[in-house]
Short mmCIF file of C-alpha atoms in Angstrom, two decimals:
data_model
loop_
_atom_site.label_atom_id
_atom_site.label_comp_id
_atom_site.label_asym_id
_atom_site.label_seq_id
_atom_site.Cartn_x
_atom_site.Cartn_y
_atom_site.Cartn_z
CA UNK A 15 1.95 -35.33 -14.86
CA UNK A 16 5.13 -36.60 -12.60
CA UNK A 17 6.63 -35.73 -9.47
CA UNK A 18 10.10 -37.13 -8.14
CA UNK A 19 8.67 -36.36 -4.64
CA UNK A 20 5.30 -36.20 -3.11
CA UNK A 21 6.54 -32.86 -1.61
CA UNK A 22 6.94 -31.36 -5.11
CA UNK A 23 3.43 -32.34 -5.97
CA UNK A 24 1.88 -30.88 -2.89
CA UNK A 25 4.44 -27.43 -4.07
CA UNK A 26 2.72 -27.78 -7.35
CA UNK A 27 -0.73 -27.39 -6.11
CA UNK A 28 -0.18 -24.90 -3.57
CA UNK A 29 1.19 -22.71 -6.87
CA UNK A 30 -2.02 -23.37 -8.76
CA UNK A 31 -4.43 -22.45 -5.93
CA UNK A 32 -2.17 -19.02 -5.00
CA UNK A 33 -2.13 -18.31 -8.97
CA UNK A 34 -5.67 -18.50 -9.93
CA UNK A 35 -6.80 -18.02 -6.24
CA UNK A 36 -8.59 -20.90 -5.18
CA UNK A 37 -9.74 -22.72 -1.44
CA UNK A 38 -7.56 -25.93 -2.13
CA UNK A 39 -6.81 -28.34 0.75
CA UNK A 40 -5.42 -31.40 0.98
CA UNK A 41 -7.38 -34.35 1.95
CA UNK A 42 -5.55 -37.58 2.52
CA UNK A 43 -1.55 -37.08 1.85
CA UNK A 44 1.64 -39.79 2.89
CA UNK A 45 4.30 -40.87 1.46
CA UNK A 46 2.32 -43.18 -0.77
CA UNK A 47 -0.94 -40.44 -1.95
CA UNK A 48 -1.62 -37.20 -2.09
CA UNK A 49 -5.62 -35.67 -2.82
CA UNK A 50 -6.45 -32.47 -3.10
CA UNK A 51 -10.30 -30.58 -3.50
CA UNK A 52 -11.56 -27.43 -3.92
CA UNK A 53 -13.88 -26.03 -0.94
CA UNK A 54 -17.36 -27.63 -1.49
CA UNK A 55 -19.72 -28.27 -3.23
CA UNK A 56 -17.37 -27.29 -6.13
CA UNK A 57 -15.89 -30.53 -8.38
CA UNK A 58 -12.27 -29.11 -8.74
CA UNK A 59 -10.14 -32.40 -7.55
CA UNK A 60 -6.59 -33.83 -7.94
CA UNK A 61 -5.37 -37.39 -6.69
CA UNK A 62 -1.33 -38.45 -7.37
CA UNK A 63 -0.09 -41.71 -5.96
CA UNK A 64 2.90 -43.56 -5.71
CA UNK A 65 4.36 -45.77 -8.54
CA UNK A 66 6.75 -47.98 -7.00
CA UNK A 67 8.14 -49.75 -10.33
CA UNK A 68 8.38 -46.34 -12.33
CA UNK A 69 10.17 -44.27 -8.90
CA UNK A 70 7.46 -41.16 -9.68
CA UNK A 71 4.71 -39.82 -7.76
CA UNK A 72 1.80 -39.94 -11.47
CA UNK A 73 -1.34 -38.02 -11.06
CA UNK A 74 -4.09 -40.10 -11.71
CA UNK A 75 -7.34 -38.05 -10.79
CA UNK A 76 -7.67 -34.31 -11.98
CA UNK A 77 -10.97 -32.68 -12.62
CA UNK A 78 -10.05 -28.98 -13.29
CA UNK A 79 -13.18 -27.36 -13.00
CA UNK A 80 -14.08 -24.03 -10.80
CA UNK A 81 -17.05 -22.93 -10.62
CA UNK A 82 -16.51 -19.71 -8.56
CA UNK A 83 -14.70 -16.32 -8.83
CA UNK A 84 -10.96 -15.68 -7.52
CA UNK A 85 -11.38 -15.55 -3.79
CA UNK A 86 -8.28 -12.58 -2.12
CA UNK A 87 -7.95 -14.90 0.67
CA UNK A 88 -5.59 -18.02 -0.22
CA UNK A 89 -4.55 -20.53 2.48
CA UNK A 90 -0.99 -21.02 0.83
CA UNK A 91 0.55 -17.76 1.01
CA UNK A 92 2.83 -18.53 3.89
CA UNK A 93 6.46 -16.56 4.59
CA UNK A 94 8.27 -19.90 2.71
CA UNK A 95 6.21 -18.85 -0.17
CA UNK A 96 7.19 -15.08 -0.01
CA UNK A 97 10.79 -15.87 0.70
CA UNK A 98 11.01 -17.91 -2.49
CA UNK A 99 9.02 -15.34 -4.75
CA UNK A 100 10.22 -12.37 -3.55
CA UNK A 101 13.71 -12.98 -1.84
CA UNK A 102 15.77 -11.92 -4.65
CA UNK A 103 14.25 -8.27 -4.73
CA UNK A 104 14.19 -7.74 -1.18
CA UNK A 105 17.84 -8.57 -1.08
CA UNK A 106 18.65 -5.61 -3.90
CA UNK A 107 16.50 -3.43 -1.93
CA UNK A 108 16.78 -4.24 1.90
CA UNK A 109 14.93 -0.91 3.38
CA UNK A 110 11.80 -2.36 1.22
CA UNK A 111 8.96 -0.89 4.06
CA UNK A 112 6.74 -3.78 4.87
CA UNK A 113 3.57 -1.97 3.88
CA UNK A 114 5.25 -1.49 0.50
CA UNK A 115 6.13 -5.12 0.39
CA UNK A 116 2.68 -6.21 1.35
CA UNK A 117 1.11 -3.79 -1.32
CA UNK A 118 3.57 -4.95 -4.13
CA UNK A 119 2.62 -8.59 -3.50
CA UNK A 120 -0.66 -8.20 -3.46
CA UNK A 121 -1.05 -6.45 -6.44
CA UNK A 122 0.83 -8.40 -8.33
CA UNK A 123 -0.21 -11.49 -7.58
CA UNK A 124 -3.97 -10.58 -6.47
CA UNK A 125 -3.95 -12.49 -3.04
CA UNK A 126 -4.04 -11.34 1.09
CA UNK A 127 -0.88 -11.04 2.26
CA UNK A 128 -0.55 -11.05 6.05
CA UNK A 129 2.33 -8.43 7.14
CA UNK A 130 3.87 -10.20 10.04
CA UNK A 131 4.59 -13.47 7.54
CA UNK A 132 5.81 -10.03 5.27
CA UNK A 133 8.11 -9.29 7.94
CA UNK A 134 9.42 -12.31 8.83
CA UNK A 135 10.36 -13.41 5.18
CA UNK A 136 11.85 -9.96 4.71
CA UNK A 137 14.29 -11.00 7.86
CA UNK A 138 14.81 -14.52 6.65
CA UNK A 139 16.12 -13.33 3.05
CA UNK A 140 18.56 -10.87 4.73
CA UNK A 141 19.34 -13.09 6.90
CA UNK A 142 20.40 -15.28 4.05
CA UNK A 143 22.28 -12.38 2.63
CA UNK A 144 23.98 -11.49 5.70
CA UNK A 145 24.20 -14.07 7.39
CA UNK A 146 22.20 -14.38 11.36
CA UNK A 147 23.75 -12.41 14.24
CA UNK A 148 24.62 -16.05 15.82
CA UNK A 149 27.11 -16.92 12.85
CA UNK A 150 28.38 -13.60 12.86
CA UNK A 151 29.53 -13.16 16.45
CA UNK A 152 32.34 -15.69 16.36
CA UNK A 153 33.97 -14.05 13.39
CA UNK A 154 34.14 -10.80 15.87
CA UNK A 155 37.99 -11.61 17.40
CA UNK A 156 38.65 -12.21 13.63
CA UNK A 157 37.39 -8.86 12.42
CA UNK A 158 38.86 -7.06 15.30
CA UNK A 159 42.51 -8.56 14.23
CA UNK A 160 41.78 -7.49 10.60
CA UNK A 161 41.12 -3.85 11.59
CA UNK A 162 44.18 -3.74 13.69
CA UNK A 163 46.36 -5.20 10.99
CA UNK A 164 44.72 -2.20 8.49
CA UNK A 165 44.42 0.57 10.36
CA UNK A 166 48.16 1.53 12.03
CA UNK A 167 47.30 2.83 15.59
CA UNK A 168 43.36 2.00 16.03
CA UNK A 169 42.30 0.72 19.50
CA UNK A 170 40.00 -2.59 19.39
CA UNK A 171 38.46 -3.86 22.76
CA UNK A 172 36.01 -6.57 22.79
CA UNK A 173 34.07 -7.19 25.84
CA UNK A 174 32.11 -9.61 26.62
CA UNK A 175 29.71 -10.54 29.37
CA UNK A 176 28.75 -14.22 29.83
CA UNK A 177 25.75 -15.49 31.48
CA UNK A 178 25.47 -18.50 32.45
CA UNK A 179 22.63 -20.46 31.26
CA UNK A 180 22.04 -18.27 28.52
CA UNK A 181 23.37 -17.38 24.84
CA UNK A 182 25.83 -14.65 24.59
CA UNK A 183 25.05 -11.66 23.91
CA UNK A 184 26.66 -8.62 22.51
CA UNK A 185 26.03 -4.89 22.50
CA UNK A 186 28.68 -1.49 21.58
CA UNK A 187 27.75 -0.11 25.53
CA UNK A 188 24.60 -0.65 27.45
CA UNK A 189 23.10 2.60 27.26
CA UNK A 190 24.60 6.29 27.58
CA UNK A 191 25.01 5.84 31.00
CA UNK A 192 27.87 7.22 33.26
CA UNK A 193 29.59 4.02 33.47
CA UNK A 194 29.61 3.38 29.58
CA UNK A 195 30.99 6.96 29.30
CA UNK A 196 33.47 6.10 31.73
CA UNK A 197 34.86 3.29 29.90
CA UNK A 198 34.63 4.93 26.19
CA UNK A 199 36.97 8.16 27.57
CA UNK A 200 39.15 6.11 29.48
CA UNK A 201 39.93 4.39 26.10
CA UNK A 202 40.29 7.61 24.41
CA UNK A 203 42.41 8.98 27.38
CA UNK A 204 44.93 6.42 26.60
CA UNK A 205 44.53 6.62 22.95
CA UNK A 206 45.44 10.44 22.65
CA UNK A 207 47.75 9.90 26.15
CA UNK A 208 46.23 12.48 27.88
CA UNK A 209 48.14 12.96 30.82
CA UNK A 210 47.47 16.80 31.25
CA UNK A 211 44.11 17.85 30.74
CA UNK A 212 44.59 21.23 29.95
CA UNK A 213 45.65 21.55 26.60
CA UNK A 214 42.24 19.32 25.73
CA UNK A 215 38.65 20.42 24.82
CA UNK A 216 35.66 18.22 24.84
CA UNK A 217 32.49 19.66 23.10
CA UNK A 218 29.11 17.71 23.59
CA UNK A 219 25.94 17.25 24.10
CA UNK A 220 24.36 17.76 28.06
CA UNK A 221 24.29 14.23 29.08
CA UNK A 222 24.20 14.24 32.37
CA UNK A 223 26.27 11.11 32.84
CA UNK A 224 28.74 12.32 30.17
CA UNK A 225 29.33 15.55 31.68
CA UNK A 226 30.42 13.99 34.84
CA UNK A 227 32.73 11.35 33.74
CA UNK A 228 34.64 14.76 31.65
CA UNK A 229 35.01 16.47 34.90
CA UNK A 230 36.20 13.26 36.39
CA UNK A 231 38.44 11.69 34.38
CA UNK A 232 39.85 15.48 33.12
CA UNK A 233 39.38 18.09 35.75
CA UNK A 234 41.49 20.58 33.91
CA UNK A 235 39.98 20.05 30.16
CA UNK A 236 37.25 22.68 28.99
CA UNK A 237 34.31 21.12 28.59
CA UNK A 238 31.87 22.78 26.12
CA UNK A 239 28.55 22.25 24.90
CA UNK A 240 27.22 22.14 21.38
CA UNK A 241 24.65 25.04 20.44
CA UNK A 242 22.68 23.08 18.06
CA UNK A 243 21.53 20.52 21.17
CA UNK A 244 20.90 24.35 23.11
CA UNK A 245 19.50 25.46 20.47
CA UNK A 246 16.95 22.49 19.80
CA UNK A 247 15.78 22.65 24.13
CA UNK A 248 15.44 26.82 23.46
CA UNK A 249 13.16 26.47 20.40
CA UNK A 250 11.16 24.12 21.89
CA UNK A 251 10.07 27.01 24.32
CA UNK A 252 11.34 30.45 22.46
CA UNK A 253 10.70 30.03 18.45
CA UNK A 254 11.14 32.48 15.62
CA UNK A 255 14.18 33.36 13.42
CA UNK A 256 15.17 36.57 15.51
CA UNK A 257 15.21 34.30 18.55
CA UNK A 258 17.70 31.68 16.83
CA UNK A 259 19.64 34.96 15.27
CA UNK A 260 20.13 36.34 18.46
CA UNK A 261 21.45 33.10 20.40
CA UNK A 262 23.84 32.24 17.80
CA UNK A 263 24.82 35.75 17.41
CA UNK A 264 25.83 35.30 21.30
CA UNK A 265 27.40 32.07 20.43
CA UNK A 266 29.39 33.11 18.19
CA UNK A 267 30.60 36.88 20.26
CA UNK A 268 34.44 36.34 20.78
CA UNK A 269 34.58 39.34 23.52
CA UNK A 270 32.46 40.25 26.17
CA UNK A 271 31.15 43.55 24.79
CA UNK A 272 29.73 41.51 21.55
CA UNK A 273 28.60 38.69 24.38
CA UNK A 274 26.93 41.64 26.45
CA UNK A 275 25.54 43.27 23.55
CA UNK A 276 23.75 40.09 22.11
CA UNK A 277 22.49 39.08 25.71
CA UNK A 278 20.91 42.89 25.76
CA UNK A 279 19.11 42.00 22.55
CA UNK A 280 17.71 39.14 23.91
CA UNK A 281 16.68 40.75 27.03
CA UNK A 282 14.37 43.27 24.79
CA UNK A 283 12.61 40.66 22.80
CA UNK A 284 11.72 38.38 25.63
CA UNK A 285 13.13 38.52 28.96
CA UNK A 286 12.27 35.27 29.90
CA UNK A 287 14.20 34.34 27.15
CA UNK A 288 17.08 35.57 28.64
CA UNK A 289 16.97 34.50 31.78
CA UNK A 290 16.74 31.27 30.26
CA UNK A 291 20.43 31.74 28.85
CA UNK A 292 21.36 33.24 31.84
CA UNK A 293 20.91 29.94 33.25
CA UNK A 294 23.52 28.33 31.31
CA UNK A 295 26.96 29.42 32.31
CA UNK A 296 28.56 31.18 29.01
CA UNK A 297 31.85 29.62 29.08
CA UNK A 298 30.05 25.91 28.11
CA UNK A 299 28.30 27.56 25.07
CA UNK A 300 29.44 30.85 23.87
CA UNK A 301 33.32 31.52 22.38
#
């Protein structure tokens, strides 16, 4: 046989000891020979070499004999190797779990697979697909010019922070935080020109920094919190259906008898229910 490179022998070999599952290492390999042997004392041995007038790496040496069983455990099955075998299909299906991956490779190709080297080759082909983070952030003015040219009346606003000595970096906000929240309904202030509060509502979750950048930025808006979040913090301490008919029949009360009545039914299944609610001013969760 004939190689072009010595690197394409050496590929060669590592396919042959992953296929039939053999200890091969390389001995002596340069640019001028390459030898190969099975793990001792078995004979299994390859030698290719140089041939200058010819331009080919020729093998010259090759005793193919085994004299053991497949052995799991195969030196060559590195994350190049997965990215070439198994690139394609990770790319059609790109939530492939890792323990899947690792269990699909294995079986089919009956060798140890390692699941970090899983991992990694899993982020190399998307990465391939996708293209890295680093590539992607200078196309970011780009795509913000492309939405704004699309979509009549959308507000873009890209922020970034450098720091010096290190790579940029780029995030939607820091964290729900009162300062993020700050800057997102300031944005949405000018988007919807809210210059009276009054006629607005804002419905939410309870987070604390949230709720206090509503009451600053607009003191005369309603602010009103969404039952299913109340709901979810009540369960975890008050649980059964009649409980969660009860609050959302409450919810739901559009007058104050209905309100009162609903609050009364609560109060006779479990008080401390009840005083629970109690503790939550109506207006934020009930209509």
């Amino acid at each position: 046989m004939e190689f072009k490179t010595h690197a394409l022998f050496r590929e060669a070999v590592k396919e042959h000891a992953i296929k039939w599952g053999k200890e091969i290492k390389f001995l002596k390999s340069d640019k001028r020979q390459v030898r190969a042997t099975c793990k001792s004392p078995y004979p299994w041995t390859i030698y290719c070499s140089y041939v200058p007038n010819d331009e080919v790496y020729r093998v010259k040496t090759f005793i193919d004999e085994h004299s053991y069983v497949r052995s799991f455990k195969v030196l060559w099955v590195s994350t190049k190797w997965i990215v070439k075998k198994y690139s394609e299909r990770i790319r059609k299906n790109p939530t492939w779990p890792i323990p899947s991956l690792v269990d699909t490779i294995q079986s089919e190709k009956t060798v140890q697979v390692n699941p970090q080297k899983a991992y990694r080759a899993k982020k190399i082909s998307l990465d391939m697909l996708q293209g890295s983070a680093a590539k992607q952030f200078p196309m970011l003015n780009s795509y913000a010019k492309e939405i704004l040219n699309t979509n009549d009346g959308t507000t873009v606003i890209i922020k970034v922070k450098l720091v010096v000595g290190s790579e940029v970096a780029y995030a939607v906000v820091e964290k729900e935080k009162k300062k993020t929240w700050m800057w997102f309904l300031e944005l949405l202030g000018e988007d919807l020109k809210i210059e009276n509060s009054f006629r607005f509502t804002f419905m939410s979750d309870k987070q604390k920094g949230l709720i206090d950048s509503v009451s600053t930025l607009f003191p005369n808006a309603s602010h009103r919190f969404c039952v299913r979040h109340l709901y979810n913090n009540f369960k975890g301490e008050f649980k059964g259906l009649v409980m969660k008919d009860i609050l959302w029949k409450a919810a739901k009360a559009t007058i104050m008898p209905h309100f009162t009545t609903a609050m009364e039914e609560m109060k006779a299944v479990n008080k401390k229910a009840y005083e629970w609610l109690c503790e939550r001013p109506p207006v934020n969760w009930s209509k």
